[in-house]
GROMACS .gro file of C-alpha atoms in nm:
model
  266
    1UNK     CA    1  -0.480   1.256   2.168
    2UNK     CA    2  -0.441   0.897   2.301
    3UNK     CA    3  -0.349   0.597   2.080
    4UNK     CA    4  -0.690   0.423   2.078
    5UNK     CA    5  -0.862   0.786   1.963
    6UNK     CA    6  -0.644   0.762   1.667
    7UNK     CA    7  -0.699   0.410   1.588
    8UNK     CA    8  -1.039   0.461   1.566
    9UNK     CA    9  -1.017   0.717   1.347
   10UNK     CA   10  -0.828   0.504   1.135
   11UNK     CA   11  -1.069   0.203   1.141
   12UNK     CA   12  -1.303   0.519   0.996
   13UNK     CA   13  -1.112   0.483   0.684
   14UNK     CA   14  -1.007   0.127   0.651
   15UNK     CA   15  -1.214  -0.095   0.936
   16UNK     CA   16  -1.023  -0.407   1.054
   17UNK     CA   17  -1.324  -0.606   0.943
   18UNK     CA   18  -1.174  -0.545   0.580
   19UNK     CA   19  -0.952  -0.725   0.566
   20UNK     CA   20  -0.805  -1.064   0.443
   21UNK     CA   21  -0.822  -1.368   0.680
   22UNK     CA   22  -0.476  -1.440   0.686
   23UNK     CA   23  -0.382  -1.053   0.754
   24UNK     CA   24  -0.277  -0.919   1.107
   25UNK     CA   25  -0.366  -0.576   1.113
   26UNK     CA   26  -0.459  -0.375   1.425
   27UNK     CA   27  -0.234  -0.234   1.697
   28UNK     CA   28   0.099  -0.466   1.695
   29UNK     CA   29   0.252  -0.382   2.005
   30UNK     CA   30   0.224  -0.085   2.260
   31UNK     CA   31   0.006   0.085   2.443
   32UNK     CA   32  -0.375   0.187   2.347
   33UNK     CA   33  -0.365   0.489   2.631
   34UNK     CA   34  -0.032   0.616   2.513
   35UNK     CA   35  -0.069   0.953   2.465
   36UNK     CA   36   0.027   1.083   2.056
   37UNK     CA   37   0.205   1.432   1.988
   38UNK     CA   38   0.396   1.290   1.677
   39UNK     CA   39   0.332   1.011   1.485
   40UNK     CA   40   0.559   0.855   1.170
   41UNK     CA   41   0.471   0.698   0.859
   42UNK     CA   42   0.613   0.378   0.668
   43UNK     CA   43   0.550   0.116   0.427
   44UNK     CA   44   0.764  -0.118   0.622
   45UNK     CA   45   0.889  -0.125   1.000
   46UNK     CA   46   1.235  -0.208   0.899
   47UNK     CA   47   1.515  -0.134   1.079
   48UNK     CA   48   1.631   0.208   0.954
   49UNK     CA   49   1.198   0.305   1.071
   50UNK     CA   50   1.210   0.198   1.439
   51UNK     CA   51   1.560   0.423   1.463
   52UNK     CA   52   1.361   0.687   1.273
   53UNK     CA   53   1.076   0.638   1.507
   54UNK     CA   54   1.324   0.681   1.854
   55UNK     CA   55   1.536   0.926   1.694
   56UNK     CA   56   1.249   1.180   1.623
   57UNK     CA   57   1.055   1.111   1.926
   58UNK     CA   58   0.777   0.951   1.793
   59UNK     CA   59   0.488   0.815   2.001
   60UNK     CA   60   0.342   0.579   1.725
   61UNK     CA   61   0.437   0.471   1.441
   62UNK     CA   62   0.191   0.331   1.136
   63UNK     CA   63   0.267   0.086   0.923
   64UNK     CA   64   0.118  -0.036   0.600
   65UNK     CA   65   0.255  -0.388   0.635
   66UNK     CA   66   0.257  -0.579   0.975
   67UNK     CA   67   0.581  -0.647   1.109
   68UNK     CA   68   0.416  -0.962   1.249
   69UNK     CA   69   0.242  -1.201   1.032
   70UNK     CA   70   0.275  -1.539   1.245
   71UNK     CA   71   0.227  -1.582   1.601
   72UNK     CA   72   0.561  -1.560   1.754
   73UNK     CA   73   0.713  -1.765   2.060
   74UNK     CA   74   0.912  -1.507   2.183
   75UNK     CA   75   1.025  -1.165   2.155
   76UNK     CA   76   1.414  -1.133   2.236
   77UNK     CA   77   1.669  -0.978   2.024
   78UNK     CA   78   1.802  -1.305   1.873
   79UNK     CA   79   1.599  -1.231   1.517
   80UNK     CA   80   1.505  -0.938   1.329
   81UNK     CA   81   1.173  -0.903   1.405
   82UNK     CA   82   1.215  -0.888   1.826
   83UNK     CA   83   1.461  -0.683   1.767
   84UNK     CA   84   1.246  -0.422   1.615
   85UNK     CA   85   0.955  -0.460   1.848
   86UNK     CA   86   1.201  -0.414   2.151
   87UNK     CA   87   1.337  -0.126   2.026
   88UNK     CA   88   0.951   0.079   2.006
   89UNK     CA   89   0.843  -0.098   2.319
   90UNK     CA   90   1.183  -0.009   2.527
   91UNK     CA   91   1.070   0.375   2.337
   92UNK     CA   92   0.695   0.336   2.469
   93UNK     CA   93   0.573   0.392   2.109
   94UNK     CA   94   0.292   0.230   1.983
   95UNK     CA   95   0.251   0.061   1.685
   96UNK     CA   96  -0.054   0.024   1.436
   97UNK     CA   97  -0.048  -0.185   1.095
   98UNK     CA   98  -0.315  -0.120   0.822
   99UNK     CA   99  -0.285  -0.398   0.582
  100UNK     CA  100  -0.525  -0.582   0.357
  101UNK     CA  101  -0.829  -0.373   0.485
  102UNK     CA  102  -0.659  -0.053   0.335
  103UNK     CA  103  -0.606  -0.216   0.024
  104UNK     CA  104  -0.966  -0.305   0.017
  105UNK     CA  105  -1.106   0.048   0.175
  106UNK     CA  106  -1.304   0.209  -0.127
  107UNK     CA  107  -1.054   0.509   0.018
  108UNK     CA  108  -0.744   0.331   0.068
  109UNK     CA  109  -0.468   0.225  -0.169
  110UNK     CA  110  -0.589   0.189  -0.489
  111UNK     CA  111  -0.771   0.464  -0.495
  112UNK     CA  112  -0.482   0.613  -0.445
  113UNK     CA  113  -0.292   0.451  -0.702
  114UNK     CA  114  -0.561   0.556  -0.956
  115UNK     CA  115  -0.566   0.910  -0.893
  116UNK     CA  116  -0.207   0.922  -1.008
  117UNK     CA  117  -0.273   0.729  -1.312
  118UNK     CA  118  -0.606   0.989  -1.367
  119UNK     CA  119  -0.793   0.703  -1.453
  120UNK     CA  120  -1.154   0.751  -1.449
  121UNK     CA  121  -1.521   0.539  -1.459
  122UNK     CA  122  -1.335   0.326  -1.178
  123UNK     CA  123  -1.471   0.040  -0.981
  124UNK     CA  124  -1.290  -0.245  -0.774
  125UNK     CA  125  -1.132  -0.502  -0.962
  126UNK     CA  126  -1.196  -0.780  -0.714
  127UNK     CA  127  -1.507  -0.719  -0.489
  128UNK     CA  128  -1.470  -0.829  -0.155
  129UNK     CA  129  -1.800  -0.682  -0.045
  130UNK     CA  130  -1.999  -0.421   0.019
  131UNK     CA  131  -2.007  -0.165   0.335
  132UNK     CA  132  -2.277   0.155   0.363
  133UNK     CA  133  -2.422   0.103  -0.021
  134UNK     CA  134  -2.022   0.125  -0.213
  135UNK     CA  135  -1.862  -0.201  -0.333
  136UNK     CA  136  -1.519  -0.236  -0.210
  137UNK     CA  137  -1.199  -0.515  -0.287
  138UNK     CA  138  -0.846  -0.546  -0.434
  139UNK     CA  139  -0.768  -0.351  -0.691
  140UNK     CA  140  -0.907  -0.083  -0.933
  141UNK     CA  141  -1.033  -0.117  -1.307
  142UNK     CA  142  -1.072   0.195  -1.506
  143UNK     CA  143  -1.019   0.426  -1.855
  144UNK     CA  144  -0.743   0.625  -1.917
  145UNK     CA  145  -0.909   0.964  -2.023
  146UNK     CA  146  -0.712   0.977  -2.318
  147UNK     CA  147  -0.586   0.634  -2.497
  148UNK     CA  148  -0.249   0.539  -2.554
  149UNK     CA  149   0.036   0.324  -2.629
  150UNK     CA  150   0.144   0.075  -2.428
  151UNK     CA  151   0.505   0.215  -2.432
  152UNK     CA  152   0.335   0.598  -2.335
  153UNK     CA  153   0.124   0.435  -2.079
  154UNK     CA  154   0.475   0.265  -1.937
  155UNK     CA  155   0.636   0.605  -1.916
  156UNK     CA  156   0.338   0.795  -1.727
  157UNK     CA  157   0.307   0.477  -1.494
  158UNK     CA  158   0.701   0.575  -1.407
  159UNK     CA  159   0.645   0.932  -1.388
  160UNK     CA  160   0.324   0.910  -1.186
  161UNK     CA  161   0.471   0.741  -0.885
  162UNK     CA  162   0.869   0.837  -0.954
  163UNK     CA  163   0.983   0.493  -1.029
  164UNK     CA  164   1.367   0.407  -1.171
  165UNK     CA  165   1.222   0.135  -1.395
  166UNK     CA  166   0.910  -0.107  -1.477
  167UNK     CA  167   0.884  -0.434  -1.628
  168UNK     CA  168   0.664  -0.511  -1.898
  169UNK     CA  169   0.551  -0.787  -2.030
  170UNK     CA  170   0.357  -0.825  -2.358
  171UNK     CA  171   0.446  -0.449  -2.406
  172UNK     CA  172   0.472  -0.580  -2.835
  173UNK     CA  173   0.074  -0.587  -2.785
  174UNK     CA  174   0.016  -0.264  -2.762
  175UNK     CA  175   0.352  -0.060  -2.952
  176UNK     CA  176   0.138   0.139  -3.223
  177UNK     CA  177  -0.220   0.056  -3.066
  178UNK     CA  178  -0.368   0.236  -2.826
  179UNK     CA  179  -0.480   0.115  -2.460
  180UNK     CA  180  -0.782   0.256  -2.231
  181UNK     CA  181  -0.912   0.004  -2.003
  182UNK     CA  182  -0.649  -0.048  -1.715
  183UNK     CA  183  -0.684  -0.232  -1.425
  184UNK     CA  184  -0.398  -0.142  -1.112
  185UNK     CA  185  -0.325  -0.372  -0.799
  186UNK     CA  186  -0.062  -0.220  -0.552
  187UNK     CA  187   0.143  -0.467  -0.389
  188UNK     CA  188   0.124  -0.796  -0.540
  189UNK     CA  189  -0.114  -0.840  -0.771
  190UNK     CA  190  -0.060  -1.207  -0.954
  191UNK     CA  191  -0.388  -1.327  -0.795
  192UNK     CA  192  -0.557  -1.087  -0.992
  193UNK     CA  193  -0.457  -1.126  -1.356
  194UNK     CA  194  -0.724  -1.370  -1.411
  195UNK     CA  195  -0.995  -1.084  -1.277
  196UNK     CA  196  -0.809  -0.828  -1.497
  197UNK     CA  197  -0.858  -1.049  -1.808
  198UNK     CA  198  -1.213  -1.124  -1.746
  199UNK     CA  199  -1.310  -0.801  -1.696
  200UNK     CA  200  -1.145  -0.668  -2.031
  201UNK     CA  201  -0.838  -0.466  -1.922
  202UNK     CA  202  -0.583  -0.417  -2.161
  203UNK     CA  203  -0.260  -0.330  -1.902
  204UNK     CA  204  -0.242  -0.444  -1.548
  205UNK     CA  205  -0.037  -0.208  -1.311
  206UNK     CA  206   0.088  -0.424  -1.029
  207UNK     CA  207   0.366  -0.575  -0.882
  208UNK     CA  208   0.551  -0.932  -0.756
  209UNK     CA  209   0.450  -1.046  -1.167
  210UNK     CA  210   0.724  -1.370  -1.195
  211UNK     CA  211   0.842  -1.476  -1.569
  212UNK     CA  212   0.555  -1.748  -1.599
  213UNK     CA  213   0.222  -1.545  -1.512
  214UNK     CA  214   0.405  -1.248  -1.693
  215UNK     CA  215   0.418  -1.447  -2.027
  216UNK     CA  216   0.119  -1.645  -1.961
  217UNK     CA  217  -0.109  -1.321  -1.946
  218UNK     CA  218   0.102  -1.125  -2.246
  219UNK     CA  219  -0.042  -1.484  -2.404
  220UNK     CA  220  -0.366  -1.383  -2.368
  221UNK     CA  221  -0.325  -1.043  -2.457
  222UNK     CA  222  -0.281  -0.845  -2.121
  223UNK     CA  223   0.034  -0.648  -2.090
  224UNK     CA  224   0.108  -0.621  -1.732
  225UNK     CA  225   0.331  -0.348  -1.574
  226UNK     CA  226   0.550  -0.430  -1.287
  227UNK     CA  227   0.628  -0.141  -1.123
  228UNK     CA  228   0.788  -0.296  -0.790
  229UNK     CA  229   0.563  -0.399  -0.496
  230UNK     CA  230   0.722  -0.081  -0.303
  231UNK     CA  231   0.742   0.082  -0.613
  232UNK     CA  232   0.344   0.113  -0.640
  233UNK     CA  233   0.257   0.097  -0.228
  234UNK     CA  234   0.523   0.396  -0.104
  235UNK     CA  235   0.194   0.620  -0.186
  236UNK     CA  236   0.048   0.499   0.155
  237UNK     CA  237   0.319   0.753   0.320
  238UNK     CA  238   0.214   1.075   0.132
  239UNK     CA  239  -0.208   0.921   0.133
  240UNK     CA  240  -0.208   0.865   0.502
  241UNK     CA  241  -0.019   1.189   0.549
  242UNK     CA  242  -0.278   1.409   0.401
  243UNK     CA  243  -0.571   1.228   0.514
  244UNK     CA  244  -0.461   1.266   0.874
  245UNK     CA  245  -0.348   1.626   0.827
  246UNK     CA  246  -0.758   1.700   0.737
  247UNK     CA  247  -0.860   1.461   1.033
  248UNK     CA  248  -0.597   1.493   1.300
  249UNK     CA  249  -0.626   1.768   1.568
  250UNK     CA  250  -0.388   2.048   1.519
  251UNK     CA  251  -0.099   2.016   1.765
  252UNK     CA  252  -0.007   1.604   1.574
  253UNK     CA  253   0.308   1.625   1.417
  254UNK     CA  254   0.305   1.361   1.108
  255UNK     CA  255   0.620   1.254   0.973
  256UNK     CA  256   0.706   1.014   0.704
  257UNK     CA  257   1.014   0.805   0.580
  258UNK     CA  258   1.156   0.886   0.268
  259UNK     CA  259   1.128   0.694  -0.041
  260UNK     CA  260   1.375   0.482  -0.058
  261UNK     CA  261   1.361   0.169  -0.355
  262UNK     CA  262   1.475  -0.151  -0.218
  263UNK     CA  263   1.545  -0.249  -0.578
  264UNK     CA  264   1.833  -0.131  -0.771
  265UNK     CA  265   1.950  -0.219  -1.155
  266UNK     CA  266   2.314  -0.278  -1.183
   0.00000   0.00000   0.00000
């Protein structure tokens, strides 16, 4: 299967015209007639993924974040970002980013992120738009099927996506009451809290919260959850893994980094 049959199997589930305006999504770099027998997954097209990707013998690799925001002058190995694009062009493997519009996809990542939470009655939290009759944006809002504490919640918000820690703030809110309207925002999700607290959720799930808009909302009577930009967002591996496995001719070998937390608590 060639690189541009994939692609637009992709754009099935998340279309490029999803996305945000500042995003750069798409195919990054590469070929769109390379032919694909193995493809690997990542959140991020660090370093330790483009060895991954020539070690294994990939022939594209797909990316949740772009490895190229900005337009770029030049692509040499004098900074961290050439450097990475050399080493999957010198590898003739092509490379596809699906950003923003797979956070917005009414499939995509918080959909994900909701299903591990079982949250149900769930709608987006910031609508975008809408594309063939369903509403799609950033974010989910929901019920937890069964209410609550705050401190529970915390704990099943760990559990569900195998986290070392969270952060809460405002977690005094909700110690002995119960919670049941939660709103979830892989990634970073401080644009949002406004949205969250308008439309009546009680805990935000999200990451990138700093000390100010983590007191400021706890103010207002929204505990928010930070459970690590990657710490939410690594679900894009195992999502995209499955979802290709039902739509992906047999013969496709998917593979996937593993988890790895940038963050550690010393």
């Amino acid at each position: 299967m060639k690189c541009f049959e994939i692609m637009e199997l992709l754009e099935t589930l998340a279309p490029g015209r999803l996305a945000c305006g500042w995003d750069n999504p798409g195919l990054l770099a590469g070929r769109r007639e390379k032919e694909v027998s193995k493809i690997l997954l990542t959140l991020d097209v660090d370093d330790r993924a483009a060895a991954r990707a020539v070690s294994c013998g990939a022939d594209m690799i797909v990316s949740h974040h772009p490895l190229i925001f900005k337009a770029i002058r030049r692509v040499t190995d004098e900074d961290f970002i050439g450097r990475r694009l050399l080493t999957l062009l010198q590898a003739d493997i092509s490379y596809f980013a699906m950003h923003t519009n797979f956070d917005a996809a009414p499939e995509g990542m918080a959909k994900a992120a909701v299903k591990r939470l079982e949250l149900v009655d769930c709608e987006p939290l910031e609508v975008m738009g809408e594309e063939n009759g369903i509403l799609y944006g950033i974010g989910r809002i929901g019920r937890l099927k069964k209410a609550m504490t705050g401190p529970a919640f915390a704990r099943r918000v760990k559990e569900a996506f195998d986290l070392p820690f969270v952060t809460a703030y405002g977690s005094s809110l909700w110690e002995s009451e119960s919670v049941s309207r939660v709103a979830v925002c892989p990634g970073s999700g401080g644009s949002v809290v406004g949205e969250a607290l308008r439309r009546g959720a009680q805990v935000l799930v999200t990451g990138d919260i700093g000390h100010h808009a983590g007191i400021d909302a706890a103010a207002q009577g929204l505990m928010i959850l930070d459970a690590g930009h990657y710490g939410l967002e690594h679900v894009f591996m195992e999502d995209m893994e499955g979802w290709l496995g039902e739509h992906l001719p047999e013969g496709i070998v998917i593979e996937k980094m593993p988890i790895d937390f940038p963050e550690t608590v010393m």
